[in-house]
XYZ file of C-alpha atoms in Angstrom:
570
model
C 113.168 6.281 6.939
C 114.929 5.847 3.825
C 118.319 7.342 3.063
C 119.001 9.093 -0.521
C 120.776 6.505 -1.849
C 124.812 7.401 -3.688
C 125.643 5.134 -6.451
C 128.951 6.606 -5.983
C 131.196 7.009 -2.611
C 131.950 10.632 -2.013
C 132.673 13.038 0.910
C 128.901 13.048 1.416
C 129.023 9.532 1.321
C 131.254 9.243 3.901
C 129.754 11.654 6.355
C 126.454 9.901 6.220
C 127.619 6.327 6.734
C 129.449 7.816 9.857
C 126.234 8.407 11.525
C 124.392 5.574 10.100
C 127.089 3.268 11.634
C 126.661 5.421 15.105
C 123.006 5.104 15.070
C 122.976 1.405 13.708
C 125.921 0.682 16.851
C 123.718 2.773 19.236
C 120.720 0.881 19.040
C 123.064 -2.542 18.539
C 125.391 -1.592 21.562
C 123.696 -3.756 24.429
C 123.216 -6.504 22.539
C 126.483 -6.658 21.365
C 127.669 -5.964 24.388
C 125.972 -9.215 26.006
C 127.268 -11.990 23.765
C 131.022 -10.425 24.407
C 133.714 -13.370 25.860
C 136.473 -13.175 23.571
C 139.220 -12.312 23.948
C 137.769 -11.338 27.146
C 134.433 -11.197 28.681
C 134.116 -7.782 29.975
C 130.978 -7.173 28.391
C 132.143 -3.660 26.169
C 132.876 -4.605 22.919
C 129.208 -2.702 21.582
C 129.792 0.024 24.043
C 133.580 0.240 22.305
C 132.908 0.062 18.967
C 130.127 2.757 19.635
C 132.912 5.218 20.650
C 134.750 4.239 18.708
C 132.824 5.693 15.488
C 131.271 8.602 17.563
C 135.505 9.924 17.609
C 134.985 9.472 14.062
C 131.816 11.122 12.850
C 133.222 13.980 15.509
C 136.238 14.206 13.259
C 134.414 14.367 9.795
C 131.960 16.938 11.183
C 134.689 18.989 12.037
C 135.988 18.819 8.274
C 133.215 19.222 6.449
C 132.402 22.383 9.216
C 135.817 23.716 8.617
C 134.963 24.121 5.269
C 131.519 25.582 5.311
C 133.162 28.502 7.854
C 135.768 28.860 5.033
C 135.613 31.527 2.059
C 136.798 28.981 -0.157
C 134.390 27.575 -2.832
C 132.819 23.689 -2.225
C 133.126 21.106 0.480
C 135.678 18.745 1.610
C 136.876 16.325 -1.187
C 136.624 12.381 -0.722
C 140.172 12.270 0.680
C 139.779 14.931 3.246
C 136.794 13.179 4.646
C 138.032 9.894 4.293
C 141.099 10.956 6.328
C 139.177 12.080 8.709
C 136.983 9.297 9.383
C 140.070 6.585 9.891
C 142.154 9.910 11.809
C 138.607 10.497 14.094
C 138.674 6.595 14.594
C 142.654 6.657 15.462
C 142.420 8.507 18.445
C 139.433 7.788 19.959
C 139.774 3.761 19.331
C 138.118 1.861 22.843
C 139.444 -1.594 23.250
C 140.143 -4.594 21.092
C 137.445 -3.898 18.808
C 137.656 -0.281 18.593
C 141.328 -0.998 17.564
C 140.463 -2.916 15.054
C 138.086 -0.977 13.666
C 140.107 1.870 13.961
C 142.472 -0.074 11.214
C 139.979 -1.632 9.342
C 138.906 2.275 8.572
C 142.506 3.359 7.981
C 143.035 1.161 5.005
C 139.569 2.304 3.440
C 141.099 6.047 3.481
C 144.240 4.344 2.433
C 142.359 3.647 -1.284
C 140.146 6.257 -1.259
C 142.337 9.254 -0.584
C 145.053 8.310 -3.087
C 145.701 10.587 -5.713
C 142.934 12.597 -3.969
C 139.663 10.937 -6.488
C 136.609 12.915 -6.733
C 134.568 9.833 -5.812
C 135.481 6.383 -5.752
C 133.162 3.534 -8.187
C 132.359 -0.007 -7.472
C 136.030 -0.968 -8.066
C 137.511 1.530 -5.862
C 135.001 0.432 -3.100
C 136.408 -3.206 -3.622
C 139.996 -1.740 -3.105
C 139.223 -0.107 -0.029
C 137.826 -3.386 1.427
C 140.273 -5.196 0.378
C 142.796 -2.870 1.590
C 140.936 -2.731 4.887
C 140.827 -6.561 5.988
C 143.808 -7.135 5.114
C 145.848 -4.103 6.919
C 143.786 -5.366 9.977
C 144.751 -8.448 9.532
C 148.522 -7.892 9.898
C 148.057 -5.570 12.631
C 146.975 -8.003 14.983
C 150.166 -9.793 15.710
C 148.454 -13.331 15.947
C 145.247 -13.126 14.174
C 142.816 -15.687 15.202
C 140.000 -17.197 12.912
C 136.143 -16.867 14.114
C 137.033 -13.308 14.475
C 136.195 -9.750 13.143
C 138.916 -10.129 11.052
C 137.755 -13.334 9.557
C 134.323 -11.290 9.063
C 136.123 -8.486 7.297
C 138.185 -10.950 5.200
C 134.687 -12.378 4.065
C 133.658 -9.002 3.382
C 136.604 -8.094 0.732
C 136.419 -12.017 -0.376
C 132.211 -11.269 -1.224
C 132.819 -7.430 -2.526
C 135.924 -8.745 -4.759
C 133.590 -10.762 -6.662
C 130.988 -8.571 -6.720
C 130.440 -6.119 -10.135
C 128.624 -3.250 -10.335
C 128.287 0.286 -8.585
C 129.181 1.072 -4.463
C 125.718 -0.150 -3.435
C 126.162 -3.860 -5.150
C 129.348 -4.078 -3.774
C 128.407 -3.003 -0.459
C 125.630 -5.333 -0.350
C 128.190 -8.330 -1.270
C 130.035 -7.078 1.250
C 127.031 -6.776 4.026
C 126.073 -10.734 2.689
C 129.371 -11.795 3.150
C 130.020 -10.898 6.110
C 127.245 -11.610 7.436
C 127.373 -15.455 6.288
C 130.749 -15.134 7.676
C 129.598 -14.390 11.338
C 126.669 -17.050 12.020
C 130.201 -19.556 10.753
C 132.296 -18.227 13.704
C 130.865 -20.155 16.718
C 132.496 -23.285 14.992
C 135.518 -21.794 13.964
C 136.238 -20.434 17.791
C 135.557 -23.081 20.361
C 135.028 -20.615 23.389
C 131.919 -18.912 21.008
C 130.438 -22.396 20.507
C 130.761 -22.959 23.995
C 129.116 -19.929 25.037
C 126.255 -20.257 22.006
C 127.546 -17.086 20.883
C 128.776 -15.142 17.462
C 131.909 -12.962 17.838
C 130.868 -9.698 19.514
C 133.491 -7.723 17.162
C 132.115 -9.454 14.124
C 128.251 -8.737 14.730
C 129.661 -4.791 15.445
C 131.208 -5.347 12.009
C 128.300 -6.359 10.172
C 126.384 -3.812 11.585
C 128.793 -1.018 10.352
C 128.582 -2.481 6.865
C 124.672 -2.668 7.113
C 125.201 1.111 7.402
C 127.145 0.992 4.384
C 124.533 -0.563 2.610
C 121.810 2.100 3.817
C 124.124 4.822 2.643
C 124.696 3.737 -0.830
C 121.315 2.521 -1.112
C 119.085 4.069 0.390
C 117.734 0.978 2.174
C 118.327 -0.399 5.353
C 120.225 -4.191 5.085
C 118.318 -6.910 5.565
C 118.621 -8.101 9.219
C 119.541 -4.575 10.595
C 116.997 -2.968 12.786
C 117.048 -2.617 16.532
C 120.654 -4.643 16.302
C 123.207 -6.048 13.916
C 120.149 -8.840 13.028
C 116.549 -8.915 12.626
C 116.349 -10.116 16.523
C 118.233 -10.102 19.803
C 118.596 -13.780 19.665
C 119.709 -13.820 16.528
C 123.496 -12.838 18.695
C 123.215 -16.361 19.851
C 123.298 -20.100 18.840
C 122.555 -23.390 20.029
C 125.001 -24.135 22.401
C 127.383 -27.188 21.734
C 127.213 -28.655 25.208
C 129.548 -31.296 25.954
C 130.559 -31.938 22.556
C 134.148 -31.866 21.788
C 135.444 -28.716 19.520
C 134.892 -28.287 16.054
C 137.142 -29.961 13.600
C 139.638 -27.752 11.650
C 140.139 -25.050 13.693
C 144.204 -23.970 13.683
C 146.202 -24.920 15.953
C 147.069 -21.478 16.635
C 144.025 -20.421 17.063
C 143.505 -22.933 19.449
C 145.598 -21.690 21.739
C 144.060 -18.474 21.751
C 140.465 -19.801 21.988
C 141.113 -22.243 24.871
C 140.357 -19.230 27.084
C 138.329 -21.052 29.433
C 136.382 -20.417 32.119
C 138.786 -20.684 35.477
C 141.539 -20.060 33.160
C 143.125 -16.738 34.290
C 144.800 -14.190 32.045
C 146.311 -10.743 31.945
C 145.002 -8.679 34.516
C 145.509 -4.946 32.411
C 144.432 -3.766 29.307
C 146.741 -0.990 27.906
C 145.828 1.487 25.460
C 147.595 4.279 24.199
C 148.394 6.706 21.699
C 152.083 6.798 20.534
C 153.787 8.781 18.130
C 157.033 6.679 17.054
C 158.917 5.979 13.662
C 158.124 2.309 11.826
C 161.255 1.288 12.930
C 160.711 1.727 16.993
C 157.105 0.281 16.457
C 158.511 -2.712 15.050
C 160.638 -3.036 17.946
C 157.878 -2.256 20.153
C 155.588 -5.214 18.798
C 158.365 -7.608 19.823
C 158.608 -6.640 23.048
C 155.242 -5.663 23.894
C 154.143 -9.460 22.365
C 156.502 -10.773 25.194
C 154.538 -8.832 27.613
C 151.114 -10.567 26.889
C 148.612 -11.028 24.547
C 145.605 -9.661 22.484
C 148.392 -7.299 20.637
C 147.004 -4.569 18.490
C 149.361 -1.698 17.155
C 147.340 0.673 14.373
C 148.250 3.590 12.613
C 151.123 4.940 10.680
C 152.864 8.211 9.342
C 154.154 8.532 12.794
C 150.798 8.481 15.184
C 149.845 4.990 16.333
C 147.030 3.407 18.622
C 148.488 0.680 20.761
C 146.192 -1.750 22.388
C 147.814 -5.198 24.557
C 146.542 -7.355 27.765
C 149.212 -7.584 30.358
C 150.310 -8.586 34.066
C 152.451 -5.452 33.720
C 150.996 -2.309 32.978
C 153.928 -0.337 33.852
C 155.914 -2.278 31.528
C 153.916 -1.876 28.643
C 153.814 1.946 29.284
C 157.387 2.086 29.953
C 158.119 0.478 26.160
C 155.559 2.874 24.705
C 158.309 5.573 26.088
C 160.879 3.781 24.962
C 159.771 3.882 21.190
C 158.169 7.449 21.183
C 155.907 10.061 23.041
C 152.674 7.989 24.232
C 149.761 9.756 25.435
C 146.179 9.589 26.389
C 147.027 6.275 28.561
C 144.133 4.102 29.607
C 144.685 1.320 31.835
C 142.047 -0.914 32.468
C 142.160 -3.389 35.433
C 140.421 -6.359 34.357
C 137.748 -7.212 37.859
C 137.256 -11.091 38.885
C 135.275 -13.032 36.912
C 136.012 -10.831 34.095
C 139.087 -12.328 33.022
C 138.421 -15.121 30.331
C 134.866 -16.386 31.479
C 132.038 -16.325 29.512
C 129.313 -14.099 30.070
C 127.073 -16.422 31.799
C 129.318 -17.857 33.965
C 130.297 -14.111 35.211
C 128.771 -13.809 39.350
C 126.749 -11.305 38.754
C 128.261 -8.173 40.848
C 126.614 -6.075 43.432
C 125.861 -2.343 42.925
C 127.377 0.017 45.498
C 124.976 2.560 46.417
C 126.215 5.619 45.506
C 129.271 6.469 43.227
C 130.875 9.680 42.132
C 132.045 10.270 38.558
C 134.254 12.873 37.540
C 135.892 14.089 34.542
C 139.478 15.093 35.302
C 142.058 17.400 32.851
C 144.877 15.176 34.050
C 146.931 12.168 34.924
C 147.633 13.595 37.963
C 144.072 14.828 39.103
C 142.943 11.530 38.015
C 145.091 9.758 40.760
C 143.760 12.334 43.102
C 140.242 11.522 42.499
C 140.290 8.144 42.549
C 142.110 7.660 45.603
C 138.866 9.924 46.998
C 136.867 6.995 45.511
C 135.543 8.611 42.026
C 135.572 7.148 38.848
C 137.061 8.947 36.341
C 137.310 9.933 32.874
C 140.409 11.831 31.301
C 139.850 14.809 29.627
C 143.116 15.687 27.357
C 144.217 19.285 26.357
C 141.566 19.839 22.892
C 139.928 16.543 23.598
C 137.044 16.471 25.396
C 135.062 13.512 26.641
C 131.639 12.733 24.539
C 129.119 11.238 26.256
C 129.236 7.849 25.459
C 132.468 7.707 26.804
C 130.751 9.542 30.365
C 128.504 7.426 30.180
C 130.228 4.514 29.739
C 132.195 5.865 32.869
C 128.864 5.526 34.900
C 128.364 2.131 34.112
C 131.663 0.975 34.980
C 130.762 2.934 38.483
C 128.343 0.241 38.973
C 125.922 1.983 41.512
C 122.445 2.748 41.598
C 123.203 6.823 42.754
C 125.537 8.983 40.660
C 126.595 11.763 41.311
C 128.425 13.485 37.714
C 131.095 16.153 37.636
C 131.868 17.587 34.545
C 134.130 19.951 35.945
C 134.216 22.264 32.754
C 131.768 24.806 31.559
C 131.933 23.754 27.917
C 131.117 19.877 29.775
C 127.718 20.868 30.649
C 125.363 19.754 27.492
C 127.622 16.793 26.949
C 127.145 15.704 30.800
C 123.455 16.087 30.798
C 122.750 14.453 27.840
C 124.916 11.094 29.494
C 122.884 11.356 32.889
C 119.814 11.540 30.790
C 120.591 8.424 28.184
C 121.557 6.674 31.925
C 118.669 7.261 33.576
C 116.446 5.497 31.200
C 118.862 2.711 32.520
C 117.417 2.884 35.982
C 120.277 4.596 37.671
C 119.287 7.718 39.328
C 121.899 10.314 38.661
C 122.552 13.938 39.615
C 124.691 16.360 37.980
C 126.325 19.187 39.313
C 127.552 21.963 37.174
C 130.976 21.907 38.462
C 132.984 24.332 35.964
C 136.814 23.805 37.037
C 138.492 20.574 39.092
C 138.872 22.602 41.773
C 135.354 23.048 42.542
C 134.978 18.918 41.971
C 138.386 18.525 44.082
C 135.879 20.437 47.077
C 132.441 18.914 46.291
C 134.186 15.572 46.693
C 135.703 16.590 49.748
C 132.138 16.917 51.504
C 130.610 13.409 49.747
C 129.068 11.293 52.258
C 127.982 7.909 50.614
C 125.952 6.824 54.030
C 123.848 9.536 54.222
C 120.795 10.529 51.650
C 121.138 11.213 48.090
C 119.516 14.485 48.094
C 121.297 15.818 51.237
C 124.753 14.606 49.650
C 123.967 16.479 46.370
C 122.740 19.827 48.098
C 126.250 19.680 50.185
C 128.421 19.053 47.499
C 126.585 21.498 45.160
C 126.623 23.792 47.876
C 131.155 23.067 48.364
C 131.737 23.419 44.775
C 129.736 26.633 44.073
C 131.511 28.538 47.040
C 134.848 27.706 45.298
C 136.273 30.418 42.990
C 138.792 29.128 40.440
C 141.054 30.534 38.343
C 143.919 29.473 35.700
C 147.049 30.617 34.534
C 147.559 29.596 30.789
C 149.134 31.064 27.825
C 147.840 33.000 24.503
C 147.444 30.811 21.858
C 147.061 33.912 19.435
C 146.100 37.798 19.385
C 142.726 38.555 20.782
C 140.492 40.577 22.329
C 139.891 40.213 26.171
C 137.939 41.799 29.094
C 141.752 42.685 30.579
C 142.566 44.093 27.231
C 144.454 42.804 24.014
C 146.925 39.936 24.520
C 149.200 38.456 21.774
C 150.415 35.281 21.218
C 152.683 33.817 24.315
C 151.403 36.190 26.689
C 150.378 34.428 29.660
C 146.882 34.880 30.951
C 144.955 34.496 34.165
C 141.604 33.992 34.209
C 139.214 34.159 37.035
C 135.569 32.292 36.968
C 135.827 31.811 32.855
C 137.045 35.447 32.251
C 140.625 36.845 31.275
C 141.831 39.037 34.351
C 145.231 39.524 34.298
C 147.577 39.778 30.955
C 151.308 39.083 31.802
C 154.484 37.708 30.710
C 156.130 35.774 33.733
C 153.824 32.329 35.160
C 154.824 33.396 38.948
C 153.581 37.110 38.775
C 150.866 36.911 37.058
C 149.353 34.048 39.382
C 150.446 35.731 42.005
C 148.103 38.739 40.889
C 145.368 36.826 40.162
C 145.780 34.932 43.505
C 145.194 38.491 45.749
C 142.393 39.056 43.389
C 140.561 36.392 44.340
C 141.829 36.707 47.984
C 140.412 40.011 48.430
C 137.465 38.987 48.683
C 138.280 36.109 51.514
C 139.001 32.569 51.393
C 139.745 29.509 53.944
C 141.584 27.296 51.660
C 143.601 28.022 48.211
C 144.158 24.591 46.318
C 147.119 24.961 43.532
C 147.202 22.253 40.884
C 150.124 22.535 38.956
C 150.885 21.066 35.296
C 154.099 19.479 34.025
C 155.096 22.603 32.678
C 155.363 24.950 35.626
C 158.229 24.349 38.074
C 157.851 23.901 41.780
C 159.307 26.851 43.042
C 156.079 28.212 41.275
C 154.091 26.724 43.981
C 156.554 27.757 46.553
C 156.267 31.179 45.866
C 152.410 30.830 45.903
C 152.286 29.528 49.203
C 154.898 31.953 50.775
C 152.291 34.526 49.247
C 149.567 33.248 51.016
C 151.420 32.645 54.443
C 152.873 36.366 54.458
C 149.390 38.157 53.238
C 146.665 36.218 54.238
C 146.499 34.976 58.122
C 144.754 31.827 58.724
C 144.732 30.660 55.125
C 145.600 27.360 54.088
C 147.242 26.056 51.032
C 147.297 22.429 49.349
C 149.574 21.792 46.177
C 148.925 18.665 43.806
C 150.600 18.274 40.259
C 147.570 17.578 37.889
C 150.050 16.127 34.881
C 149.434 17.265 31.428
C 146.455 18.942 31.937
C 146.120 21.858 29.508
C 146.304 24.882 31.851
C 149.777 25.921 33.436
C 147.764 26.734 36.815
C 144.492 25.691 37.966
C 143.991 27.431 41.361
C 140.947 27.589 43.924
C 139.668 29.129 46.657
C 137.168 27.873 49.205
């Protein structure tokens, strides 16, 4: 269906080519996905750039709803959306791609929120591109031609000489980059190898299709189920046994002759890092040392730090060095992953049965996978969307899943990612686990060997007979069921619902501990964050040894997981 087309680019504009690009990327994902194997075939580079722009269109939603709940009269300008968008795609950036992406977005907003413009014309639309490919371009720190960012450089180069309103120049843009991508399988020998376009490109091209469709109420030629008007289009005759191309750079042939049996880093490392310029700068020296596929994006103080390492710990450890990181992924790159093309990738065998959790911290996260889970981290006023979950179930790799949300506000978002993966063939069951500590005792009963539907009825059966509770603090003045609390107070809430209002961590967990106590329990299970100390958990437990015969206690420390306290009782 036709969009209504803007011959100008506005906060409306932006909004709608948001989830244009999502749809056009959803639909596109797979394929894209499939000719991935540079800079390393891990098959994710669709399924990245996806979540990529679902963080953003999450972001500019919540703008443009800030403002309608507002008193204030009109909607969010151009530079409050455009902020947004590359702000949305900051934090949520997946991968190499995603990174880039992330940057290519930040120096749109970079030209269109300056001096805070009504709208932006054809020429400000040429700016932004500009702006775009070339910010990308020197935040990779050695950029490689056959690329995305040769794509996006094709883009500006096409829009520059393009004149007209947005949708002319978008539609330069969209033809120029396009041109640009069937060109990279002889500018990158491991593509033409492979018979392949760059996967980061074709993602690329299919963002800018959206582009197209926004300003012109058309869909681009060649976008449809994918970034082109077939599946095969992704591919190209394979070179065979010819030798490379002639004229590709010398330094980008040392970064193409990934090759399969050719091994490489065996971590990716992602994080978020707020640091000065000056400690970033150090930080790209020393994190270039470390490895390769170096990506730092960002600026006024929050960046997005993607590398490929031996050392994980190193890379982290540098990230701490220069500022506060957070939201740490580390990816463990599996055999035959590593710098092989996608064909050449032994196939690997699905487990039966997997568990996949969503955990509130670092240190929960440890807990559960050492149980075997896999698991997706759920920061403090982040939640997972289900892409991400579901892109946690196909990592599993199994044909039986079994899904714990572990929050209450987790339950739409989780059953809309079992149902998008069971139109993949995987049968999955979800159980409405509302706290860790009911997923911490459903896991405790999983039994891989014996039949789905007995395993899910056992650990549905665990996790519902566990109360939980959590000790956190007021935010602001409201009204609760225990009464009126005011900023700073700390509060205890049992099963959802504020209990106990109080001022010291100890007490008032120790109140809502015999509260949930009097009505028996086996097991208590304290998880405490980095903010509570450990004679916290001491005190607990000497509680529970002096008041309650026969009643065990475990202590873990979940990390930075939102809630002081999470405690349960079995």
């Amino acid at each position: 269906m036709a969009q209504v087309p803007q011959t100008f680019f506005d906060a409306l504009a932006v909004r709608t080519w948001c989830g244009l690009a999502l749809e056009t990327l959803g639909r596109a994902r797979e394929e894209i996905d499939a000719i991935n194997v540079y800079p390393v075939a891990d098959g994710d580079t669709g399924t990245n750039l996806y979540l990529t722009v679902e963080s953003s269109v999450a972001a500019v939603e919540a703008v443009f709803a800030g403002h309608a709940a507002g008193s204030g009269p009109g909607g969010p300008t151009l530079a409050d959306a455009a902020r947004a968008m590359a702000h949305g795609a900051l934090i949520g950036a997946r991968g190499n791609s995603g990174t880039i992406l992330a940057q290519l977005l930040r120096g749109m907003a970079q030209v269109l929120a300056a001096d805070d413009p009504a709208h932006a014309d054809g020429q400000g639309l040429r700016l932004a591109l500009r702006q775009a490919a070339d910010s990308a371009r020197r935040a990779v720190a050695h950029p490689v031609e056959g690329t995305v960012l040769t794509v996006a450089s094709a883009a500006a180069d096409a829009a520059d000489d393009a004149r007209g309103d947005c949708g002319t120049v978008a539609r330069a843009a969209y033809d120029g980059a396009r041109a640009a991508l069937a060109a990279t399988p002889g500018q990158l020998p491991v593509l033409g190898r492979a018979g392949v376009v760059d996967a980061g490109g074709r993602g690329l091209v299919a963002v800018l299709g959206a582009l197209v469709e926004t300003l012109t109420g058309e869909r681009a030629r060649g976008v449809a189920g994918s970034a082109y008007p077939n599946p095969s289009e992704g591919r190209v005759d394979p070179p065979g046994d010819r030798a490379p191309v002639d004229g590709v750079p010398d330094e980008c042939a040392d970064s193409a002759a990934a090759v399969p049996g050719q091994e490489g880093p065996a971590f990716e490392v992602i994080y978020l890092l707020e640091a000065g310029d000056r400690a970033v700068e150090r930080l790209r020296e020393r994190l270039d040392a470390l490895g390769d596929s170096l990506v730092v994006v960002g600026g006024d103080g929050l960046w997005n730090v993607h590398v490929h390492v031996d050392d994980a710990g190193a890379a982290v450890e540098a990230g701490i060095e220069a500022g506060r990181p957070h939201r740490i992924r580390i990816t463990h790159f599996g055999a035959g992953d590593v710098h092989t093309t996608g064909a050449e990738r032994p196939p690997r065998e699905r487990a039966q049965r997997a568990v996949v959790a969503v955990v509130p911290g670092e240190g929960l996260a440890g807990l559960y996978t050492e149980a075997g889970a896999t698991t997706v981290l759920a920061r403090p006023g982040e939640p997972p969307a289900s892409g991400e979950l579901v892109q946690a179930v196909r990592r599993a790799h199994a044909r039986e899943v079994v899904l714990l949300p572990n929050d209450a506000d987790l339950r739409h978002t989780a059953a809309a990612a079992a149902e998008q993966v069971r139109t993949e063939g995987i049968r999955v069951a979800l159980i409405p686990t509302r706290s860790a500590v009911q997923g911490i005792a459903a896991l405790a009963v999983h039994e891989p060997d014996r039949r789905f539907d007995e395993d899910v009825v056992s650990m549905t059966s665990a996790a519902g007979a566990t109360r939980y509770a959590e000790v956190t603090v007021a935010e602001r003045q409201s009204w609760t069921m225990a009464g009126i609390c005011q900023a700073g107070d700390v509060l205890g809430l049992i099963d959802g619902d504020v209990a106990v209002i109080g001022s010291d961590i100890a007490e008032t967990a120790e109140t809502v501990l015999d509260r949930m106590l009097s009505a028996g329990g086996e097991m208590v299970t304290l998880v405490l964050g980095d903010d509570v100390p450990g004679t916290v958990a001491e005190h607990l437990e000497g509680r529970v040894r002096e008041g309650y015969l026969a009643v065990d206690t475990v202590v873990y420390r979940g990390g930075r997981q939102g809630a002081l306290l999470l405690i349960g009782v079995e």
